[in-house]
Amino acid sequence: MDAEFSSRFEAAIAKIKQVVGEKQIILKGEAFEERAGDTSPKVQRPAGFVFPASVEEVQAIVKVANEFKISLWPVSKGKNWGYGAATAVHAGALIVVLERMNRILEVNEELAYTIIEPGVTYGQLNTYLKENHPHLWTDTTDSTPEGSVLGNALERGLGETPYGDHFANLCGLEAVMPTGERVCTGASPSTGAKTWTTHKWGTGPYLEGLFSQSNFGIVTKAGFWLMPAPESFSSMLFEVHDEEHVVPALNALRRLALKGVIRSNIHAGNNNAILMILHSYYRDYSKKSAPLTKDEQDHLCNRFGVALWTFNCGLYGAPQEIRAWKSLIKRELSAHGTILFMTDPKMAIAQKMMTWLSTHQTSFIGAVGAKLFRKVFGKSLEYAQMGPYQHNLLKGIPTEYFLRYAYCKSANAAPAQGLNPARDHCGEMWHAPAIPFTGEHFKIVRDACRPWYEHYRMDFCMTLLLINPRALVTLMGIFFVKEDPEETARANALHKKLCEVTLALGYQPYRAGVASMPGLLDSAPDYKELAHRLKLALDPNLILAPGRYGVAPFHP
Ligand code: ADP
């Protein structure tokens, strides 16, 4: 920070303290350091964190930022690990953390929606609905239950159930504009309109998109659609064992999604992605820097019963509907792999069996039981224990179980609870190009990216997420030892290369980390220019999240 900026920043902080109170600003110390990091290799250092408690406080902070021309970067919870967490594109931003605004303001059972503030988490909403409105389900991501429902939706994150396209399920936003006014999109309740949270388009230009992956406002409240609990539910595990079946299996899954047979996410992982979740059962931390050799990979897949590709989906409806869908699924998919359907009662029995076996592992009968289990189900007990977490995710029940992969290269083992990969110095980055949902597009991206993992000596970890029946995300994880500068440099170089390669092939990321935001829209100059014009009209001092998604440069 230069002296001129420092004095402006200090003057702004003095005024903001009068708004939120001294305790609601962090400028240094342990609490600052805990929030200022991410799992990605290098982040820009924020100047501080401020925690407003109301929309009025957010408005006042924005006005002060304009007066002193300091930049703000809003986050809801800041658990966006691997994409930058609670850090900005440029150093010196004041991070506006909205976690104290965490009220569930309304739940409408009849119309299946809620109105929430940005600090409401998946865990909180899920518990609240279970206790008060058990006939409604919310969606979840496979990341932390501490993530913000609104933050993820604004970032166009994806979940697991048929309501997994989170931005698509936002309806009715309240935002503080970069000049401090409060506005409601669409059929705003302030005009007496009754459809703010039920009619997404309202009347006139549709503007909600302005607040997604952008820097045009701070969203302080939103309507969010919920899923009526289905009459019955079944999860599906579909495993593809041979290379030649991967592309046809994906095409068959698309056909099922287009027909509406599969309406949930089609959440898939390659063998390495599953092995990384299981790493604590096999990884020798002293050899952590080496990627798995082919022999090691084969041996581990065999030991745990991990397939080449594993897909998880959910079926939701009346029992008759589910029966019909199961037979359609078998008809389309059984030629390409193995299918296992699980209902709640079946999963409860399996869970009981697994608990018994794991507590009796050291006894003779327990050891024989575990072997028998492996033979019958084709999975080791450790791997099968992932099943209930996956089954529940498809019902929108969050878990931190899957965050374990972030620790696969870390010197610190994942704690039993309270996982926080940024705090625990895990090295993790994501590259997430979106592709048209065909096996052929998948093959192009996989074959273009996998050799670069080999080149940079990293384990090729790919998962797939359904955006809609016509588009998929090929989400690639890069895991590295953060304390090792050479490995971190390789991870960074690999990430850069993956961005270059996929963009050159015409596949844009469905979301991006702050480190790759600056040049993000360079390949679409006309679009970038339009976004800049909008930005200047709405934020003449460029105080709000400058540089976010490549829009508007930093203005110190
Ligand atoms: P989560 O904690 O669920 O991962 P974050 O709070 O990290 O979500 O939000 C992800 C990104 O979305 C943030 O970096 C931020 O730029 C943007 N964002 C989050 N909440 C808001 C909000 N209320 N208004 C505007 N932008 C937001």
Coordinates of C-alpha atoms and ligand atoms in Angstrom, one line a residue:
M1 CA 0.0 0.0 0.0
D2 CA 1.4 3.4 -0.8
A3 CA 1.1 6.3 1.7
E4 CA -1.6 8.1 -0.2
F5 CA -3.8 4.9 -0.4
S6 CA -3.0 4.1 3.3
S7 CA -4.3 7.4 4.5
R8 CA -7.5 7.1 2.4
F9 CA -8.0 3.5 3.7
E10 CA -7.4 4.6 7.3
A11 CA -9.9 7.4 7.0
A12 CA -12.5 5.1 5.4
I13 CA -12.0 2.5 8.2
A14 CA -12.5 5.1 10.8
K15 CA -15.9 5.9 9.3
I16 CA -16.8 2.3 8.8
K17 CA -16.0 1.6 12.4
Q18 CA -18.7 4.1 13.3
V19 CA -21.2 2.1 11.2
V20 CA -20.4 -1.5 12.3
G21 CA -18.6 -1.1 15.5
E22 CA -14.9 -1.7 16.3
K23 CA -15.2 -5.4 16.8
Q24 CA -16.7 -6.0 13.3
I25 CA -13.5 -5.1 11.5
I26 CA -10.3 -7.2 11.3
L27 CA -7.2 -5.7 10.0
K28 CA -4.5 -8.0 11.3
G29 CA -3.7 -10.9 13.7
E30 CA -4.6 -14.6 13.7
A31 CA -8.2 -14.1 12.7
F32 CA -7.0 -12.0 9.8
E33 CA -4.5 -14.7 8.6
E34 CA -7.1 -17.5 8.9
R35 CA -9.4 -15.6 6.5
A36 CA -6.8 -14.2 4.2
G37 CA -5.7 -17.5 2.7
D38 CA -6.9 -20.0 0.2
T39 CA -5.7 -23.4 -1.1
S40 CA -4.6 -21.9 -4.4
P41 CA -0.9 -21.1 -4.6
K42 CA -0.9 -17.3 -4.4
V43 CA -3.6 -14.9 -3.4
Q44 CA -3.7 -11.2 -3.1
R45 CA -3.6 -9.9 0.4
P46 CA -6.7 -8.1 1.5
A47 CA -6.4 -4.9 3.5
G48 CA -9.1 -6.1 6.0
F49 CA -12.4 -7.8 6.6
V50 CA -15.6 -6.1 7.7
F51 CA -18.8 -7.8 9.0
P52 CA -22.0 -5.8 8.4
A53 CA -25.2 -7.0 10.2
S54 CA -27.8 -5.4 8.0
V55 CA -28.5 -4.0 4.5
E56 CA -28.3 -0.5 6.0
E57 CA -24.8 -1.2 7.2
V58 CA -23.9 -2.6 3.8
Q59 CA -25.2 0.6 2.1
A60 CA -23.3 2.8 4.6
I61 CA -20.0 0.9 3.9
V62 CA -20.5 1.3 0.1
K63 CA -21.0 5.0 0.5
V64 CA -17.8 5.3 2.5
A65 CA -16.0 3.3 -0.1
N66 CA -17.1 5.8 -2.8
E67 CA -16.2 8.7 -0.7
F68 CA -12.6 7.5 -0.1
K69 CA -12.3 5.4 -3.3
I70 CA -11.3 2.2 -1.7
S71 CA -12.3 -1.1 -3.2
L72 CA -14.7 -3.6 -1.6
W73 CA -15.0 -7.3 -2.4
P74 CA -18.2 -9.0 -1.1
V75 CA -18.3 -12.6 0.0
S76 CA -21.2 -14.4 1.7
K77 CA -19.2 -17.0 3.7
G78 CA -15.9 -17.0 1.7
K79 CA -15.7 -20.8 1.6
N80 CA -14.9 -20.7 -2.1
W81 CA -11.8 -22.9 -1.6
G82 CA -9.6 -23.5 -4.6
Y83 CA -11.2 -20.5 -6.4
G84 CA -9.8 -17.8 -4.1
A85 CA -11.9 -18.1 -0.9
A86 CA -12.4 -14.6 0.7
T87 CA -9.7 -12.9 -1.4
A88 CA -9.9 -10.4 -4.2
V89 CA -8.3 -10.1 -7.7
H90 CA -6.1 -7.2 -6.4
A91 CA -4.3 -6.6 -3.1
G92 CA -5.7 -4.0 -0.8
A93 CA -9.4 -4.8 -0.9
L94 CA -11.7 -4.5 2.0
I95 CA -13.5 -7.9 2.1
V96 CA -17.2 -7.4 3.0
V97 CA -18.2 -10.7 4.7
L98 CA -21.9 -11.1 4.9
E99 CA -22.0 -14.0 7.3
R100 CA -23.7 -12.1 10.1
M101 CA -26.7 -11.6 7.8
N102 CA -27.9 -15.2 8.3
R103 CA -31.6 -15.1 8.7
I104 CA -34.0 -17.4 7.0
L105 CA -36.7 -14.8 6.6
E106 CA -39.6 -16.9 5.2
V107 CA -40.4 -20.4 4.1
N108 CA -43.5 -20.8 2.0
E109 CA -44.6 -24.5 2.1
E110 CA -47.4 -24.1 -0.5
L111 CA -45.2 -22.5 -3.2
A112 CA -41.9 -24.2 -2.0
Y113 CA -39.6 -21.3 -1.7
T114 CA -37.6 -19.5 1.0
I115 CA -36.3 -16.0 1.4
I116 CA -32.8 -15.9 2.8
E117 CA -29.9 -13.7 3.6
P118 CA -26.4 -14.3 2.3
G119 CA -25.0 -15.8 5.5
V120 CA -27.4 -18.7 5.5
T121 CA -25.5 -22.0 5.0
Y122 CA -26.5 -25.3 3.4
G123 CA -26.2 -26.9 6.8
Q124 CA -28.3 -24.3 8.5
L125 CA -31.1 -24.4 5.9
N126 CA -31.1 -28.2 5.8
T127 CA -31.5 -28.4 9.6
Y128 CA -34.1 -25.7 9.7
L129 CA -36.2 -27.4 7.0
K130 CA -35.9 -30.8 8.6
E131 CA -37.1 -29.4 11.9
N132 CA -39.8 -27.0 10.7
H133 CA -40.8 -28.0 7.1
P134 CA -39.9 -31.6 6.6
H135 CA -41.9 -31.7 3.3
L136 CA -39.4 -29.4 1.7
W137 CA -35.8 -30.2 0.6
T138 CA -33.0 -27.9 -0.2
D139 CA -30.1 -28.7 -2.5
T140 CA -26.5 -28.8 -1.5
T141 CA -23.0 -28.9 -3.0
D142 CA -20.5 -31.6 -2.2
S143 CA -18.3 -29.1 -0.5
T144 CA -18.7 -27.8 3.1
P145 CA -22.0 -27.6 4.9
E146 CA -20.7 -24.1 6.0
G147 CA -20.9 -22.8 2.4
S148 CA -23.4 -20.0 1.6
V149 CA -26.6 -20.9 -0.3
L150 CA -26.7 -17.5 -1.9
G151 CA -22.9 -17.1 -2.5
N152 CA -22.8 -20.4 -4.3
A153 CA -25.9 -19.5 -6.4
L154 CA -24.5 -16.1 -7.4
E155 CA -21.3 -17.8 -8.5
R156 CA -23.5 -20.3 -10.5
G157 CA -22.4 -23.2 -8.4
L158 CA -23.9 -26.7 -8.9
G159 CA -25.5 -29.1 -6.5
E160 CA -26.8 -32.6 -6.5
T161 CA -30.6 -32.8 -6.7
P162 CA -32.9 -31.8 -9.6
Y163 CA -32.6 -28.3 -8.0
G164 CA -28.8 -28.4 -8.5
D165 CA -28.5 -25.4 -10.9
H166 CA -28.5 -23.0 -8.0
F167 CA -28.7 -19.7 -10.0
A168 CA -31.7 -21.1 -11.9
N169 CA -33.5 -21.5 -8.6
L170 CA -32.9 -17.9 -7.3
C171 CA -35.9 -15.8 -7.8
G172 CA -36.2 -12.2 -6.6
L173 CA -33.0 -10.5 -5.5
E174 CA -32.4 -7.5 -3.2
A175 CA -29.0 -5.8 -3.9
V176 CA -27.0 -2.8 -2.8
M177 CA -25.7 -1.1 -5.9
P178 CA -22.1 0.2 -6.1
T179 CA -23.4 3.7 -5.5
G180 CA -25.2 2.6 -2.3
E181 CA -28.9 2.4 -3.4
R182 CA -30.9 -0.6 -2.5
V183 CA -32.9 -2.2 -5.4
C184 CA -35.1 -5.3 -5.8
T185 CA -35.1 -7.1 -9.2
G186 CA -38.2 -8.0 -11.1
A187 CA -41.6 -7.9 -9.4
S188 CA -40.3 -6.0 -6.4
P189 CA -42.5 -6.3 -3.2
S190 CA -42.0 -2.6 -2.6
T191 CA -44.4 -2.0 -5.6
G192 CA -47.0 -4.3 -4.2
A193 CA -46.2 -7.0 -6.7
K194 CA -47.1 -10.5 -5.5
T195 CA -44.8 -12.6 -7.6
W196 CA -41.3 -11.5 -6.6
T197 CA -40.2 -15.0 -5.5
T198 CA -42.4 -17.0 -7.9
H199 CA -42.1 -15.3 -11.3
K200 CA -38.5 -15.2 -12.3
W201 CA -38.8 -12.8 -15.2
G202 CA -41.0 -10.1 -13.7
T203 CA -41.9 -7.4 -16.2
G204 CA -39.5 -5.6 -18.4
P205 CA -35.8 -6.4 -18.9
Y206 CA -34.6 -9.4 -16.9
L207 CA -31.7 -8.0 -14.7
E208 CA -31.0 -10.7 -12.1
G209 CA -28.2 -12.1 -14.2
L210 CA -26.4 -8.8 -13.7
F211 CA -25.6 -9.9 -10.1
S212 CA -24.2 -13.3 -11.0
Q213 CA -20.4 -13.8 -11.6
S214 CA -20.2 -10.0 -11.7
N215 CA -19.3 -6.9 -9.8
F216 CA -22.5 -4.9 -10.3
G217 CA -24.0 -5.2 -6.7
I218 CA -23.9 -6.8 -3.3
V219 CA -26.8 -9.1 -2.9
T220 CA -28.4 -8.9 0.5
K221 CA -31.5 -11.0 0.2
A222 CA -33.0 -13.5 -2.2
G223 CA -35.8 -15.9 -2.9
F224 CA -34.7 -19.4 -3.4
W225 CA -36.8 -22.3 -4.7
L226 CA -37.0 -25.5 -2.7
M227 CA -37.9 -29.0 -3.8
P228 CA -41.0 -30.6 -2.5
A229 CA -39.9 -33.9 -0.8
P230 CA -40.6 -36.7 -3.3
E231 CA -42.9 -39.6 -2.4
S232 CA -39.9 -41.9 -2.8
F233 CA -36.2 -41.7 -3.6
S234 CA -33.6 -44.0 -4.9
S235 CA -29.9 -43.3 -5.6
M236 CA -28.0 -44.9 -8.4
L237 CA -24.4 -46.0 -8.6
F238 CA -23.3 -46.7 -12.1
E239 CA -19.7 -47.9 -12.7
V240 CA -17.9 -48.1 -16.0
H241 CA -15.0 -50.4 -16.0
D242 CA -13.6 -50.3 -19.5
E243 CA -12.2 -47.4 -21.5
E244 CA -14.2 -48.2 -24.7
H245 CA -17.5 -47.8 -22.7
V246 CA -16.9 -44.3 -21.3
V247 CA -17.9 -42.3 -24.4
P248 CA -21.1 -44.4 -25.2
A249 CA -22.0 -44.4 -21.5
L250 CA -21.9 -40.6 -21.4
N251 CA -24.1 -40.4 -24.5
A252 CA -26.6 -42.8 -23.0
L253 CA -26.7 -40.7 -19.8
R254 CA -27.4 -37.6 -21.9
R255 CA -30.3 -39.3 -23.6
L256 CA -31.7 -40.2 -20.2
A257 CA -31.2 -36.7 -18.9
L258 CA -32.9 -35.2 -22.0
K259 CA -35.8 -37.5 -21.6
G260 CA -36.2 -36.4 -18.0
V261 CA -35.5 -39.9 -16.6
I262 CA -32.5 -38.6 -14.8
R263 CA -33.2 -35.1 -13.4
S264 CA -30.5 -34.9 -10.7
N265 CA -26.9 -34.1 -11.2
I266 CA -24.9 -36.8 -12.9
H267 CA -22.0 -36.6 -10.5
A268 CA -19.0 -38.6 -11.8
G269 CA -15.4 -39.1 -10.9
N270 CA -12.5 -41.0 -12.5
N271 CA -10.6 -43.6 -10.5
N272 CA -8.0 -41.0 -9.2
A273 CA -10.8 -38.7 -7.9
I274 CA -12.1 -41.6 -5.8
L275 CA -8.7 -42.7 -4.7
M276 CA -8.0 -39.1 -3.5
I277 CA -11.0 -39.3 -1.2
L278 CA -9.7 -42.6 0.1
H279 CA -6.1 -41.4 0.4
S280 CA -6.0 -41.6 4.2
Y281 CA -6.2 -45.4 3.9
Y282 CA -3.2 -45.8 1.7
R283 CA -1.0 -42.7 1.3
D284 CA 2.4 -42.7 2.8
Y285 CA 2.8 -39.0 3.5
S286 CA 6.6 -39.1 3.2
K287 CA 6.2 -40.1 -0.5
K288 CA 3.4 -37.5 -1.1
S289 CA 5.1 -35.7 -4.0
A290 CA 5.1 -38.5 -6.5
P291 CA 2.1 -39.1 -8.6
L292 CA 0.7 -42.6 -8.6
T293 CA 2.3 -45.0 -11.1
K294 CA 0.0 -47.1 -13.3
D295 CA 0.8 -50.2 -11.2
E296 CA 0.1 -48.4 -8.0
Q297 CA -3.2 -47.1 -9.4
D298 CA -4.2 -50.6 -10.6
H299 CA -3.3 -52.1 -7.2
L300 CA -5.3 -49.5 -5.3
C301 CA -8.3 -49.7 -7.5
N302 CA -8.2 -53.4 -7.1
R303 CA -7.8 -53.2 -3.3
F304 CA -10.7 -50.8 -2.8
G305 CA -12.9 -51.9 -5.7
V306 CA -12.7 -48.5 -7.5
A307 CA -14.0 -48.5 -11.2
L308 CA -12.5 -46.5 -14.1
W309 CA -15.5 -44.1 -13.9
T310 CA -18.1 -43.9 -11.1
F311 CA -21.4 -42.0 -11.7
N312 CA -24.0 -41.1 -9.0
C313 CA -27.5 -39.9 -9.7
G314 CA -30.8 -39.8 -7.9
L315 CA -34.4 -40.7 -8.9
Y316 CA -37.3 -38.8 -7.3
G317 CA -41.0 -39.5 -7.6
A318 CA -43.8 -41.9 -7.0
P319 CA -42.8 -45.5 -6.6
Q320 CA -44.4 -46.4 -10.0
E321 CA -42.4 -43.6 -11.7
I322 CA -39.2 -44.8 -10.1
R323 CA -39.8 -48.4 -11.2
A324 CA -40.4 -47.3 -14.8
W325 CA -37.2 -45.1 -14.8
K326 CA -35.1 -47.9 -13.4
S327 CA -36.1 -50.2 -16.2
L328 CA -35.3 -47.4 -18.8
I329 CA -32.0 -46.8 -17.1
K330 CA -31.1 -50.5 -17.2
R331 CA -32.0 -50.7 -20.9
E332 CA -29.7 -47.8 -21.7
L333 CA -26.8 -48.3 -19.4
S334 CA -26.4 -52.0 -18.6
A335 CA -24.3 -52.7 -21.7
H336 CA -21.8 -50.1 -20.5
G337 CA -21.2 -51.0 -16.9
T338 CA -22.7 -52.1 -13.6
I339 CA -25.7 -50.5 -11.9
L340 CA -26.7 -50.5 -8.2
F341 CA -29.9 -48.8 -7.0
M342 CA -30.2 -47.9 -3.3
T343 CA -33.3 -46.9 -1.4
D344 CA -33.3 -45.5 2.2
P345 CA -34.2 -48.8 3.9
K346 CA -31.6 -50.7 1.9
M347 CA -29.0 -48.1 2.8
A348 CA -29.9 -48.2 6.4
I349 CA -29.3 -52.0 6.5
A350 CA -26.0 -51.6 4.6
Q351 CA -25.0 -48.9 7.1
K352 CA -25.7 -51.2 10.0
M353 CA -23.7 -54.0 8.5
M354 CA -20.8 -51.7 7.8
T355 CA -20.8 -50.3 11.3
W356 CA -20.8 -53.8 12.8
L357 CA -18.0 -54.9 10.5
S358 CA -15.8 -51.9 11.1
T359 CA -16.1 -52.2 14.9
H360 CA -15.3 -55.9 14.7
Q361 CA -12.5 -55.7 12.2
T362 CA -9.8 -57.1 14.6
S363 CA -11.9 -60.2 15.5
F364 CA -11.8 -63.4 13.4
I365 CA -15.5 -63.2 12.6
G366 CA -15.1 -59.5 11.7
A367 CA -12.2 -60.2 9.4
V368 CA -14.0 -63.0 7.6
G369 CA -17.1 -60.8 7.4
A370 CA -15.1 -58.0 5.8
K371 CA -13.7 -60.4 3.2
L372 CA -17.2 -61.7 2.5
F373 CA -18.4 -58.1 2.1
R374 CA -15.7 -57.4 -0.4
K375 CA -16.6 -60.5 -2.4
V376 CA -20.4 -59.9 -2.4
F377 CA -20.3 -56.1 -3.0
G378 CA -17.1 -55.8 -4.9
K379 CA -15.9 -53.0 -2.6
S380 CA -13.7 -52.7 0.4
L381 CA -15.4 -51.7 3.6
E382 CA -13.5 -48.3 3.6
Y383 CA -14.8 -47.5 0.1
A384 CA -18.3 -48.7 0.8
Q385 CA -18.5 -46.4 3.7
M386 CA -18.6 -43.5 1.2
G387 CA -22.0 -44.8 -0.1
P388 CA -24.3 -43.3 2.6
Y389 CA -22.7 -39.9 2.2
Q390 CA -23.2 -40.0 -1.5
H391 CA -26.8 -41.3 -1.2
N392 CA -27.6 -38.4 1.3
L393 CA -26.0 -35.8 -0.9
L394 CA -28.5 -36.7 -3.6
K395 CA -31.2 -35.8 -1.0
G396 CA -29.6 -32.4 -0.5
I397 CA -28.0 -33.4 2.9
P398 CA -24.6 -31.7 3.1
T399 CA -21.5 -33.4 4.4
E400 CA -17.9 -32.4 4.7
Y401 CA -16.9 -36.0 3.9
F402 CA -15.9 -35.2 0.3
L403 CA -13.7 -32.3 1.4
R404 CA -11.1 -35.0 2.3
Y405 CA -9.7 -35.0 -1.2
A406 CA -8.3 -31.6 -0.5
Y407 CA -6.0 -33.2 2.1
C408 CA -4.6 -35.9 -0.2
K409 CA -1.2 -34.1 -0.5
S410 CA -1.3 -32.3 2.7
A411 CA 1.2 -32.9 5.5
N412 CA -1.8 -32.5 7.9
A413 CA -4.3 -35.4 7.9
A414 CA -7.9 -34.3 7.5
P415 CA -9.4 -33.7 11.0
A416 CA -12.4 -35.8 12.0
Q417 CA -14.6 -32.7 12.0
G418 CA -14.4 -29.0 11.0
L419 CA -12.5 -29.5 7.8
N420 CA -11.0 -26.3 6.4
P421 CA -8.5 -26.9 3.6
A422 CA -7.4 -23.2 3.5
R423 CA -6.7 -23.1 7.3
D424 CA -4.9 -26.5 7.1
H425 CA -2.6 -25.4 4.3
C426 CA -3.9 -27.9 1.7
G427 CA -2.8 -27.3 -1.9
E428 CA -5.9 -27.4 -4.2
M429 CA -7.0 -25.7 -7.4
W430 CA -9.8 -26.3 -9.8
H431 CA -10.2 -25.9 -13.5
A432 CA -13.7 -26.2 -14.7
P433 CA -14.5 -25.9 -18.4
A434 CA -18.1 -26.4 -19.5
I435 CA -18.6 -28.7 -22.5
P436 CA -21.6 -29.7 -24.6
F437 CA -22.9 -33.0 -23.0
T438 CA -21.6 -35.5 -25.5
G439 CA -19.1 -38.3 -25.1
E440 CA -17.1 -36.9 -28.0
H441 CA -16.6 -33.4 -26.4
F442 CA -15.6 -35.1 -23.1
K443 CA -13.0 -37.2 -25.0
I444 CA -11.5 -34.0 -26.6
V445 CA -11.1 -32.3 -23.3
R446 CA -9.8 -35.3 -21.4
D447 CA -7.3 -36.2 -24.1
A448 CA -6.1 -32.6 -24.3
C449 CA -5.7 -32.2 -20.6
R450 CA -4.4 -35.6 -19.3
P451 CA -1.0 -35.4 -21.0
W452 CA -0.3 -32.1 -19.3
Y453 CA -0.9 -33.7 -15.9
E454 CA 1.7 -36.3 -16.9
H455 CA 4.0 -33.5 -18.1
Y456 CA 3.8 -31.7 -14.8
R457 CA 3.9 -35.0 -12.8
M458 CA 0.5 -34.6 -11.1
D459 CA -2.3 -37.2 -10.6
F460 CA -5.0 -36.7 -13.3
C461 CA -8.2 -36.1 -11.3
M462 CA -11.4 -35.4 -13.2
T463 CA -15.0 -35.2 -12.1
L464 CA -18.1 -34.4 -14.1
L465 CA -21.0 -32.3 -13.1
L466 CA -24.3 -31.8 -14.9
I467 CA -25.2 -28.2 -15.6
N468 CA -28.3 -29.2 -17.6
P469 CA -29.1 -32.1 -20.0
R470 CA -27.1 -30.3 -22.7
A471 CA -24.0 -29.2 -20.8
L472 CA -21.5 -30.7 -18.5
V473 CA -18.6 -29.4 -16.4
T474 CA -15.3 -31.3 -16.7
L475 CA -14.0 -30.3 -13.3
M476 CA -10.3 -31.0 -12.9
G477 CA -8.6 -30.9 -9.6
I478 CA -4.9 -30.1 -9.0
F479 CA -3.6 -31.2 -5.6
F480 CA -0.1 -30.3 -4.4
V481 CA 2.1 -29.9 -1.4
K482 CA 1.8 -26.3 -0.6
E483 CA 5.0 -26.1 1.5
D484 CA 7.0 -27.4 -1.5
P485 CA 7.8 -24.4 -3.8
E486 CA 8.8 -26.6 -6.7
E487 CA 5.6 -28.6 -6.6
T488 CA 3.5 -25.5 -6.1
A489 CA 5.1 -23.9 -9.2
R490 CA 4.4 -27.1 -11.2
A491 CA 0.7 -27.0 -10.0
N492 CA 0.4 -23.4 -11.0
A493 CA 2.0 -24.0 -14.4
L494 CA -0.4 -27.0 -15.0
H495 CA -3.4 -24.8 -14.1
K496 CA -2.3 -22.1 -16.5
K497 CA -1.8 -24.7 -19.2
L498 CA -5.2 -26.3 -18.7
C499 CA -6.8 -22.8 -19.0
E500 CA -4.9 -22.1 -22.2
V501 CA -5.6 -25.5 -23.8
T502 CA -9.3 -25.7 -23.1
L503 CA -10.0 -22.1 -24.0
A504 CA -8.1 -22.6 -27.3
L505 CA -10.4 -25.5 -28.0
G506 CA -13.5 -23.3 -27.3
Y507 CA -14.4 -24.5 -23.8
Q508 CA -15.0 -21.7 -21.4
P509 CA -14.9 -22.2 -17.6
Y510 CA -18.3 -22.4 -15.9
R511 CA -16.8 -20.4 -13.1
A512 CA -13.2 -19.3 -12.4
G513 CA -10.9 -18.6 -9.5
V514 CA -9.8 -15.1 -8.7
A515 CA -6.2 -15.8 -10.0
S516 CA -7.4 -16.5 -13.5
M517 CA -10.0 -13.7 -13.6
P518 CA -7.9 -10.8 -15.1
G519 CA -7.7 -12.1 -18.7
L520 CA -10.9 -14.2 -18.6
L521 CA -13.0 -12.2 -21.1
D522 CA -10.1 -11.4 -23.5
S523 CA -11.3 -14.0 -25.9
A524 CA -14.7 -12.2 -26.2
P525 CA -13.7 -8.5 -26.7
D526 CA -17.2 -7.3 -27.7
Y527 CA -18.8 -8.9 -24.7
K528 CA -16.1 -7.6 -22.4
E529 CA -16.6 -4.1 -23.8
L530 CA -20.3 -4.3 -23.1
A531 CA -19.7 -5.5 -19.5
H532 CA -17.2 -2.6 -19.0
R533 CA -19.8 0.0 -20.2
L534 CA -22.3 -1.4 -17.8
K535 CA -19.8 -1.4 -15.0
L536 CA -18.9 2.3 -15.6
A537 CA -22.5 3.3 -15.7
L538 CA -23.3 1.5 -12.4
D539 CA -20.0 1.9 -10.6
P540 CA -18.3 5.2 -11.7
N541 CA -15.7 5.0 -9.0
L542 CA -15.0 1.3 -9.7
I543 CA -15.1 0.5 -6.0
L544 CA -16.9 -2.8 -6.2
A545 CA -14.8 -5.9 -6.8
P546 CA -12.8 -4.4 -9.7
G547 CA -11.4 -7.1 -12.0
R548 CA -13.9 -9.7 -11.0
Y549 CA -14.5 -12.0 -13.9
G550 CA -12.3 -9.8 -16.0
V551 CA -14.6 -6.7 -15.8
A552 CA -13.1 -3.3 -14.9
P553 CA -9.5 -2.9 -13.9
F554 CA -8.3 -2.1 -10.5
H555 CA -8.5 1.5 -9.4
P556 CA -6.3 2.0 -6.4
Ligands
ADP1 P1 -19.2 -19.9 -0.4 O1 -18.8 -19.5 1.0 O2 -20.6 -20.5 -0.4 O3 -18.2 -20.7 -1.2 P2 -18.6 -17.2 -1.2 O4 -19.2 -16.4 -0.2 O5 -17.2 -17.5 -1.2 O6 -19.4 -18.5 -1.3 O7 -19.0 -16.6 -2.6 C1 -18.5 -16.9 -3.8 C2 -18.2 -15.7 -4.6 O8 -19.5 -15.1 -5.0 C3 -17.5 -14.6 -3.8 O9 -16.1 -14.6 -4.1 C4 -18.1 -13.3 -4.2 O10 -17.3 -12.6 -5.1 C5 -19.5 -13.7 -4.8 N1 -20.5 -13.4 -3.8 C6 -20.8 -14.1 -2.7 N2 -21.8 -13.6 -2.1 C7 -22.1 -12.4 -2.7 C8 -23.1 -11.4 -2.5 N3 -24.0 -11.5 -1.5 N4 -23.2 -10.4 -3.3 C9 -22.4 -10.3 -4.4 N5 -21.4 -11.2 -4.7 C10 -21.3 -12.3 -3.8

